[in-house]
mmCIF file of C-alpha atoms in Angstrom:
data_model
loop_
_atom_site.group_PDB
_atom_site.id
_atom_site.type_symbol
_atom_site.label_atom_id
_atom_site.label_comp_id
_atom_site.label_asym_id
_atom_site.label_seq_id
_atom_site.Cartn_x
_atom_site.Cartn_y
_atom_site.Cartn_z
ATOM 1 C CA MET A 201 -74.575 161.370 141.404
ATOM 2 C CA HIS A 202 -75.399 164.574 140.567
ATOM 3 C CA LYS A 203 -78.422 164.887 139.663
ATOM 4 C CA PRO A 204 -79.792 166.379 142.643
ATOM 5 C CA PHE A 205 -78.019 168.824 143.242
ATOM 6 C CA ILE A 206 -78.375 170.024 139.824
ATOM 7 C CA LYS A 207 -81.867 170.039 139.965
ATOM 8 C CA ARG A 208 -82.298 172.293 143.378
ATOM 9 C CA LEU A 209 -79.460 174.557 141.584
ATOM 10 C CA TRP A 210 -81.802 174.373 138.691
ATOM 11 C CA PRO A 211 -84.580 173.888 139.187
ATOM 12 C CA ALA A 212 -87.069 173.179 136.139
ATOM 13 C CA THR A 213 -88.850 175.143 134.735
ATOM 14 C CA ASP A 214 -91.889 174.658 131.648
ATOM 15 C CA ASN A 215 -89.553 175.926 128.859
ATOM 16 C CA CYS A 216 -86.143 173.867 129.664
ATOM 17 C CA LEU A 217 -84.469 170.811 128.654
ATOM 18 C CA HIS A 218 -82.388 169.059 130.982
ATOM 19 C CA THR A 219 -79.973 166.326 129.981
ATOM 20 C CA TYR A 220 -77.771 164.998 132.175
ATOM 21 C CA ILE A 221 -74.391 163.321 130.806
ATOM 22 C CA GLY A 222 -72.142 160.786 132.925
ATOM 23 C CA GLN A 223 -69.402 161.288 132.872
ATOM 24 C CA GLU A 224 -66.478 163.064 134.860
ATOM 25 C CA PRO A 225 -65.720 166.356 134.606
ATOM 26 C CA LEU A 226 -61.520 166.417 134.419
ATOM 27 C CA ASP A 227 -60.716 169.898 135.719
ATOM 28 C CA SER A 228 -61.771 169.474 139.236
ATOM 29 C CA SER A 229 -65.666 170.406 138.954
ATOM 30 C CA TYR A 230 -68.251 169.294 140.504
ATOM 31 C CA PHE A 231 -70.719 169.435 137.211
ATOM 32 C CA SER A 232 -69.754 171.851 133.885
ATOM 33 C CA ILE A 233 -72.133 172.986 132.909
ATOM 34 C CA LEU A 234 -72.612 174.140 128.492
ATOM 35 C CA CYS A 235 -75.207 177.227 126.934
ATOM 36 C CA TYR A 236 -75.456 178.864 124.477
ATOM 37 C CA VAL A 237 -77.902 181.731 124.918
ATOM 38 C CA VAL A 238 -79.827 183.575 122.193
ATOM 39 C CA ILE A 239 -82.481 185.698 123.018
ATOM 40 C CA ASN A 240 -85.635 187.111 121.132
ATOM 41 C CA VAL A 241 -86.549 182.941 120.647
ATOM 42 C CA HIS A 242 -90.018 181.519 121.811
ATOM 43 C CA LYS A 243 -89.307 177.502 123.570
ATOM 44 C CA LYS A 244 -92.103 175.288 124.347
ATOM 45 C CA LEU A 245 -91.391 172.388 126.248
ATOM 46 C CA ILE A 246 -93.684 169.186 124.494
ATOM 47 C CA ASN A 247 -91.952 167.051 126.868
ATOM 48 C CA ARG A 248 -90.075 166.566 129.776
ATOM 49 C CA ASN A 249 -88.068 165.149 126.963
ATOM 50 C CA CYS A 250 -87.952 167.841 123.085
ATOM 51 C CA LEU A 251 -88.234 170.974 123.815
ATOM 52 C CA GLU A 252 -89.101 173.123 120.828
ATOM 53 C CA VAL A 253 -87.573 176.866 119.877
ATOM 54 C CA ARG A 254 -88.485 178.801 117.917
ATOM 55 C CA HIS A 255 -86.329 180.978 116.464
ATOM 56 C CA ARG A 256 -87.401 183.232 113.357
ATOM 57 C CA ASN A 257 -87.792 181.495 110.495
ATOM 58 C CA TYR A 258 -86.629 178.142 112.017
ATOM 59 C CA THR A 259 -88.467 176.019 114.718
ATOM 60 C CA SER A 260 -85.657 173.893 115.891
ATOM 61 C CA ILE A 261 -86.225 171.179 118.586
ATOM 62 C CA TRP A 262 -84.278 169.151 120.824
ATOM 63 C CA SER A 263 -84.729 165.803 122.463
ATOM 64 C CA GLN A 264 -83.085 162.795 124.404
ATOM 65 C CA HIS A 265 -84.987 159.336 124.233
ATOM 66 C CA TYR A 266 -83.824 156.266 126.114
ATOM 67 C CA PRO A 267 -84.858 153.105 125.346
ATOM 68 C CA VAL A 268 -88.480 151.468 127.154
ATOM 69 C CA ASN A 269 -87.109 147.487 127.273
ATOM 70 C CA THR A 270 -83.344 148.218 129.722
ATOM 71 C CA THR A 271 -83.228 144.357 129.867
ATOM 72 C CA GLU A 272 -82.331 143.960 125.246
ATOM 73 C CA ASN A 273 -78.780 144.323 124.338
ATOM 74 C CA ALA A 274 -77.160 147.403 123.345
ATOM 75 C CA GLU A 275 -78.475 146.896 118.503
ATOM 76 C CA MET A 276 -81.769 146.642 120.429
ATOM 77 C CA GLN A 277 -81.510 149.433 122.606
ATOM 78 C CA SER A 278 -80.771 151.698 119.555
ATOM 79 C CA ASP A 279 -83.467 150.492 117.353
ATOM 80 C CA ASN A 280 -85.483 151.687 120.509
ATOM 81 C CA VAL A 281 -84.773 155.103 121.034
ATOM 82 C CA ILE A 282 -84.074 156.416 117.157
ATOM 83 C CA ALA A 283 -87.293 154.327 116.793
ATOM 84 C CA SER A 284 -87.959 157.204 119.232
ATOM 85 C CA LEU A 285 -86.783 160.323 117.324
ATOM 86 C CA GLN A 286 -88.469 158.834 114.630
ATOM 87 C CA GLY A 287 -91.644 159.141 115.882
ATOM 88 C CA ALA A 288 -90.751 162.808 117.831
ATOM 89 C CA LEU A 289 -90.409 163.866 113.794
ATOM 90 C CA ASN A 290 -93.173 163.004 112.947
ATOM 91 C CA LYS A 291 -95.551 164.330 115.700
ATOM 92 C CA TYR A 292 -94.324 167.530 113.141
ATOM 93 C CA GLY A 293 -94.115 166.622 110.254
ATOM 94 C CA LEU A 294 -90.387 166.270 110.372
ATOM 95 C CA SER A 295 -88.106 163.232 108.702
ATOM 96 C CA LEU A 296 -83.912 162.029 109.771
ATOM 97 C CA GLU A 297 -83.394 161.919 106.764
ATOM 98 C CA GLU A 298 -84.553 165.768 106.248
ATOM 99 C CA ASN A 299 -84.412 167.412 109.315
ATOM 100 C CA VAL A 300 -81.885 165.824 111.565
ATOM 101 C CA TYR A 301 -78.994 167.699 112.084
ATOM 102 C CA ARG A 302 -76.918 166.431 115.736
ATOM 103 C CA THR A 303 -76.448 163.669 117.461
ATOM 104 C CA TRP A 304 -75.308 162.240 120.890
ATOM 105 C CA TYR A 305 -75.036 158.239 120.777
ATOM 106 C CA TYR A 306 -74.228 157.971 124.388
ATOM 107 C CA ILE A 307 -73.026 154.644 125.143
ATOM 108 C CA ARG A 308 -72.144 152.914 128.693
ATOM 109 C CA ASP A 309 -69.304 150.681 127.901
ATOM 110 C CA ILE A 310 -69.334 151.478 125.106
ATOM 111 C CA ASP A 311 -64.818 148.665 124.202
ATOM 112 C CA ASN A 312 -68.352 145.897 124.347
ATOM 113 C CA ASN A 313 -71.600 147.434 123.376
ATOM 114 C CA TYR A 314 -70.595 150.417 119.899
ATOM 115 C CA ALA A 315 -71.050 147.593 117.405
ATOM 116 C CA GLY A 316 -74.760 146.851 118.108
ATOM 117 C CA MET A 317 -75.832 150.794 118.139
ATOM 118 C CA VAL A 318 -73.748 151.685 114.788
ATOM 119 C CA HIS A 319 -75.727 148.180 113.136
ATOM 120 C CA SER A 320 -78.730 149.540 114.748
ATOM 121 C CA ARG A 321 -78.628 153.455 113.364
ATOM 122 C CA THR A 322 -76.631 151.397 109.716
ATOM 123 C CA LYS A 323 -80.031 149.480 109.188
ATOM 124 C CA ALA A 324 -82.525 152.608 110.301
ATOM 125 C CA TYR A 325 -80.043 155.092 108.034
ATOM 126 C CA GLU A 326 -80.225 152.798 105.236
ATOM 127 C CA ALA A 327 -84.641 153.046 105.829
ATOM 128 C CA ALA A 328 -84.566 156.870 106.173
ATOM 129 C CA ALA A 329 -81.807 156.961 102.605
ATOM 130 C CA LEU A 330 -78.890 158.229 104.383
ATOM 131 C CA ASN A 331 -76.114 156.914 102.268
ATOM 132 C CA PRO A 332 -73.202 157.252 100.957
ATOM 133 C CA ASP A 333 -74.227 159.123 97.901
ATOM 134 C CA THR A 334 -76.770 161.434 100.198
ATOM 135 C CA HIS A 335 -76.107 161.670 103.410
ATOM 136 C CA PHE A 336 -75.092 160.886 107.041
ATOM 137 C CA ILE A 337 -76.385 163.271 109.700
ATOM 138 C CA ALA A 338 -73.034 164.605 111.814
ATOM 139 C CA SER A 339 -72.661 163.053 115.378
ATOM 140 C CA THR A 340 -70.867 161.620 118.145
ATOM 141 C CA GLY A 341 -70.863 158.370 119.570
ATOM 142 C CA ILE A 342 -68.830 158.480 123.163
ATOM 143 C CA GLU A 343 -69.599 156.852 126.598
ATOM 144 C CA ALA A 344 -71.215 157.675 128.787
ATOM 145 C CA LEU A 345 -73.618 156.611 132.317
ATOM 146 C CA ALA A 346 -77.636 156.797 131.807
ATOM 147 C CA HIS A 347 -79.284 157.722 135.467
ATOM 148 C CA ASP A 348 -80.240 153.931 135.262
ATOM 149 C CA PRO A 349 -76.793 151.248 134.327
ATOM 150 C CA HIS A 350 -79.400 149.002 132.671
ATOM 151 C CA ILE A 351 -79.428 151.386 129.978
ATOM 152 C CA LEU A 352 -76.925 151.017 127.693
ATOM 153 C CA VAL A 353 -77.979 152.956 124.291
ATOM 154 C CA ALA A 354 -79.187 156.410 125.099
ATOM 155 C CA LEU A 355 -79.519 159.534 121.892
ATOM 156 C CA ARG A 356 -79.838 163.772 122.281
ATOM 157 C CA SER A 357 -80.657 165.204 118.872
ATOM 158 C CA HIS A 358 -80.858 168.593 117.258
ATOM 159 C CA SER A 359 -83.180 168.705 114.405
ATOM 160 C CA ILE A 360 -83.825 172.169 112.253
ATOM 161 C CA LYS A 361 -87.016 173.263 110.654
ATOM 162 C CA GLY A 362 -87.091 175.614 107.420
ATOM 163 C CA LEU A 363 -83.753 175.378 106.190
ATOM 164 C CA GLN A 364 -83.987 175.663 102.716
ATOM 165 C CA PRO A 365 -80.924 172.925 101.260
ATOM 166 C CA SER A 366 -78.419 174.973 100.182
ATOM 167 C CA GLN A 367 -78.256 176.583 103.619
ATOM 168 C CA VAL A 368 -76.157 172.646 105.209
ATOM 169 C CA THR A 369 -73.123 172.163 103.393
ATOM 170 C CA TYR A 370 -71.498 168.482 104.972
ATOM 171 C CA LEU A 371 -67.568 169.031 105.275
ATOM 172 C CA LYS A 372 -65.193 165.653 104.419
ATOM 173 C CA ALA A 373 -61.794 166.781 104.694
ATOM 174 C CA LEU A 374 -60.714 163.935 102.404
ATOM 175 C CA GLU A 375 -57.303 164.962 102.787
ATOM 176 C CA PHE A 376 -56.804 164.256 106.031
ATOM 177 C CA LEU A 377 -59.262 161.986 107.210
ATOM 178 C CA SER A 378 -61.629 159.540 105.632
ATOM 179 C CA PRO A 379 -65.206 159.068 104.389
ATOM 180 C CA THR A 380 -66.714 157.153 107.976
ATOM 181 C CA HIS A 381 -68.366 154.512 106.019
ATOM 182 C CA ALA A 382 -65.313 153.469 104.303
ATOM 183 C CA TYR A 383 -64.293 151.789 108.190
ATOM 184 C CA GLY A 384 -68.148 150.379 108.670
ATOM 185 C CA VAL A 385 -69.363 153.677 110.779
ATOM 186 C CA ASN A 386 -72.143 156.423 108.991
ATOM 187 C CA PHE A 387 -71.372 160.655 110.364
ATOM 188 C CA GLU A 388 -70.736 163.174 108.638
ATOM 189 C CA ARG A 389 -67.443 164.981 109.647
ATOM 190 C CA ALA A 390 -68.752 168.146 109.938
ATOM 191 C CA THR A 391 -71.909 169.755 109.048
ATOM 192 C CA ARG A 392 -72.379 174.113 108.195
ATOM 193 C CA ILE A 393 -75.553 175.091 107.960
ATOM 194 C CA THR A 394 -75.550 178.969 106.460
ATOM 195 C CA TYR A 395 -78.424 181.300 107.896
ATOM 196 C CA GLY A 396 -78.670 185.566 106.841
ATOM 197 C CA ASP A 397 -76.158 186.566 109.943
ATOM 198 C CA ARG A 398 -73.324 184.025 110.378
ATOM 199 C CA ILE A 399 -72.759 180.275 110.499
ATOM 200 C CA HIS A 400 -72.886 178.009 112.740
ATOM 201 C CA CYS A 401 -70.558 175.319 112.561
ATOM 202 C CA HIS A 402 -71.049 171.188 113.526
ATOM 203 C CA ILE A 403 -67.972 169.377 114.540
ATOM 204 C CA SER A 404 -68.680 165.766 114.695
ATOM 205 C CA GLY A 405 -66.245 163.903 117.226
ATOM 206 C CA THR A 406 -63.925 163.741 115.712
ATOM 207 C CA ALA A 407 -60.665 161.554 116.401
ATOM 208 C CA SER A 408 -56.640 161.212 115.894
ATOM 209 C CA ILE A 409 -57.615 159.619 111.976
ATOM 210 C CA ASP A 410 -55.873 160.102 109.048
ATOM 211 C CA ALA A 411 -57.137 159.166 105.497
ATOM 212 C CA ALA A 412 -56.764 155.449 105.358
ATOM 213 C CA GLY A 413 -59.120 155.612 108.035
ATOM 214 C CA GLN A 414 -56.197 153.914 110.096
ATOM 215 C CA VAL A 415 -55.882 155.293 114.267
ATOM 216 C CA VAL A 416 -52.754 157.891 114.108
ATOM 217 C CA HIS A 417 -50.214 157.540 116.475
ATOM 218 C CA LYS A 418 -51.288 155.059 118.465
ATOM 219 C CA GLY A 419 -50.278 155.489 122.430
ATOM 220 C CA ASP A 420 -49.560 158.553 122.481
ATOM 221 C CA VAL A 421 -52.193 161.354 123.391
ATOM 222 C CA VAL A 422 -50.251 164.512 123.036
ATOM 223 C CA LYS A 423 -49.630 163.427 119.646
ATOM 224 C CA GLN A 424 -53.227 162.239 119.213
ATOM 225 C CA CYS A 425 -54.851 165.337 120.188
ATOM 226 C CA GLU A 426 -52.252 167.824 118.138
ATOM 227 C CA ARG A 427 -53.610 165.813 114.959
ATOM 228 C CA SER A 428 -57.532 166.010 116.581
ATOM 229 C CA LEU A 429 -56.641 169.457 116.097
ATOM 230 C CA LEU A 430 -55.244 169.561 112.658
ATOM 231 C CA ASN A 431 -58.514 167.521 111.729
ATOM 232 C CA ILE A 432 -60.533 169.308 112.852
ATOM 233 C CA GLU A 433 -58.397 172.465 112.168
ATOM 234 C CA ALA A 434 -59.030 170.747 108.288
ATOM 235 C CA LEU A 435 -62.879 171.298 108.437
ATOM 236 C CA LEU A 436 -63.235 173.945 109.726
ATOM 237 C CA LYS A 437 -61.064 175.273 106.641
ATOM 238 C CA GLU A 438 -63.010 173.980 104.129
ATOM 239 C CA GLY A 439 -66.361 175.120 105.753
ATOM 240 C CA SER A 440 -65.076 179.255 104.615
ATOM 241 C CA MET A 441 -63.280 179.532 108.790
ATOM 242 C CA ASN A 442 -60.758 178.888 111.037
ATOM 243 C CA LEU A 443 -60.369 177.102 114.679
ATOM 244 C CA SER A 444 -60.405 180.831 115.939
ATOM 245 C CA ASN A 445 -63.767 180.750 115.138
ATOM 246 C CA LEU A 446 -64.382 177.697 117.556
ATOM 247 C CA VAL A 447 -67.143 179.517 120.085
ATOM 248 C CA SER A 448 -66.863 175.475 122.318
ATOM 249 C CA ALA A 449 -65.692 172.073 122.143
ATOM 250 C CA ILE A 450 -65.708 169.081 124.613
ATOM 251 C CA VAL A 451 -62.839 166.675 125.126
ATOM 252 C CA TYR A 452 -63.046 162.880 125.654
ATOM 253 C CA LEU A 453 -60.069 161.377 127.870
ATOM 254 C CA ARG A 454 -60.190 157.834 127.209
ATOM 255 C CA ASP A 455 -57.209 158.072 130.301
ATOM 256 C CA GLY A 456 -58.494 160.731 132.886
ATOM 257 C CA GLN A 457 -54.704 161.264 133.719
ATOM 258 C CA GLU A 458 -54.112 162.413 130.885
ATOM 259 C CA TYR A 459 -56.260 166.136 130.952
ATOM 260 C CA HIS A 460 -53.001 167.613 133.037
ATOM 261 C CA ARG A 461 -50.993 166.767 129.039
ATOM 262 C CA VAL A 462 -53.354 167.477 126.279
ATOM 263 C CA ALA A 463 -55.278 169.942 128.012
ATOM 264 C CA PRO A 464 -52.304 173.066 127.889
ATOM 265 C CA VAL A 465 -51.592 171.694 124.055
ATOM 266 C CA ILE A 466 -55.617 172.490 123.529
ATOM 267 C CA ARG A 467 -55.312 176.388 125.313
ATOM 268 C CA SER A 468 -52.528 177.616 123.729
ATOM 269 C CA VAL A 469 -54.409 177.395 120.207
ATOM 270 C CA LEU A 470 -58.023 177.085 120.733
ATOM 271 C CA PRO A 471 -59.197 181.358 121.432
ATOM 272 C CA SER A 472 -59.760 182.068 125.024
ATOM 273 C CA ASP A 473 -63.207 182.261 124.689
ATOM 274 C CA CYS A 474 -63.281 179.185 123.736
ATOM 275 C CA ALA A 475 -66.074 177.470 126.244
ATOM 276 C CA LEU A 476 -64.635 174.654 126.382
ATOM 277 C CA ILE A 477 -65.112 170.587 128.995
ATOM 278 C CA PHE A 478 -62.475 168.074 129.619
ATOM 279 C CA THR A 479 -63.936 165.372 130.704
ATOM 280 C CA ARG A 480 -63.637 161.220 131.452
ATOM 281 C CA ALA A 481 -64.865 159.791 128.184
ATOM 282 C CA PRO A 482 -63.198 156.420 126.703
ATOM 283 C CA VAL A 483 -64.008 156.827 122.678
ATOM 284 C CA CYS A 484 -65.276 153.527 120.213
ATOM 285 C CA ARG A 485 -62.414 152.234 119.177
ATOM 286 C CA PRO A 486 -59.934 151.546 122.321
ATOM 287 C CA ASP A 487 -56.096 153.290 120.788
ATOM 288 C CA TRP A 488 -57.930 156.624 120.164
ATOM 289 C CA LEU A 489 -56.472 158.624 123.586
ATOM 290 C CA ILE A 490 -58.703 161.540 122.413
ATOM 291 C CA GLU A 491 -61.760 162.056 120.469
ATOM 292 C CA ILE A 492 -62.891 166.556 120.213
ATOM 293 C CA GLU A 493 -66.154 167.472 119.015
ATOM 294 C CA GLY A 494 -66.689 171.508 118.443
ATOM 295 C CA GLU A 495 -68.939 174.775 117.829
ATOM 296 C CA ALA A 496 -67.850 176.507 115.028
ATOM 297 C CA ILE A 497 -69.977 180.856 114.157
ATOM 298 C CA SER A 498 -68.960 183.036 112.307
ATOM 299 C CA PRO A 499 -70.904 185.656 111.226
ATOM 300 C CA CYS A 500 -71.829 186.607 107.562
ATOM 301 C CA VAL A 501 -74.132 188.288 105.050
ATOM 302 C CA SER A 502 -76.573 185.278 102.994
ATOM 303 C CA PRO A 503 -80.019 186.247 100.870
ATOM 304 C CA TYR A 504 -81.781 183.625 103.772
ATOM 305 C CA PRO A 505 -83.598 184.362 107.057
ATOM 306 C CA ASN A 506 -81.452 185.683 110.069
ATOM 307 C CA PHE A 507 -81.170 182.525 113.014
ATOM 308 C CA ALA A 508 -82.628 184.816 115.499
#
């Protein structure tokens, strides 16, 4: 509904990728935009769904994928968008297993369609040798509405060319969180990437879950919020960071009416300059009332090329 208005405010340019995510902001905003500004880069819009950003020795590929056949079920649509991502990667000589570090799956009617997406993703990952013995990809799977009501699954991804394997660490925090494959899904809890001048930590969608993979504090959104933050804090600690390093976070709520209960809790523990978006978006399990994803950045000095 807001897409035409946003396009008037921010016209498309030759080097800008626009992704519209159908989730309702909960802070009385008409819409929300989350930006990360990087200077001294070269940008090129490959097509309307793929942006190349070159910075120092690295090339970031931001892409978005929608199913071609919208009459198919969620699993088949997911097959299609993952194949589309792999096709885009092949053009760059990249691969799902070596170069994709962050994904977002946007699912219409998640309570009914999430399982189909997971089954599709599992097949694709197994074929690409992504498994518990290698690694997965940091990810968020959340309810959202695409521009076409028949689109059940859409995919957004961030891939990087130029990283050495030693620059990447997958964070588990097993004292607080179970491995995701323990309950039939396949993503990394968090991925830490070390550059010469900074560390980036990509935190997947994190909910109120314990080390056994069970939902904690059923029915209590505030307690679930506190547990989600505790889990994120544990992941960051494993990556030699803490909550003060968070530069952005997106808070997904199953019930938008809970915004006024959880917003003060989150704002009380996150840094004041952390960019925050609160949105209504049901999480992948009905018992989860809240999920939080985030990005953390910390300065460092390492032998790797600088980020920018």
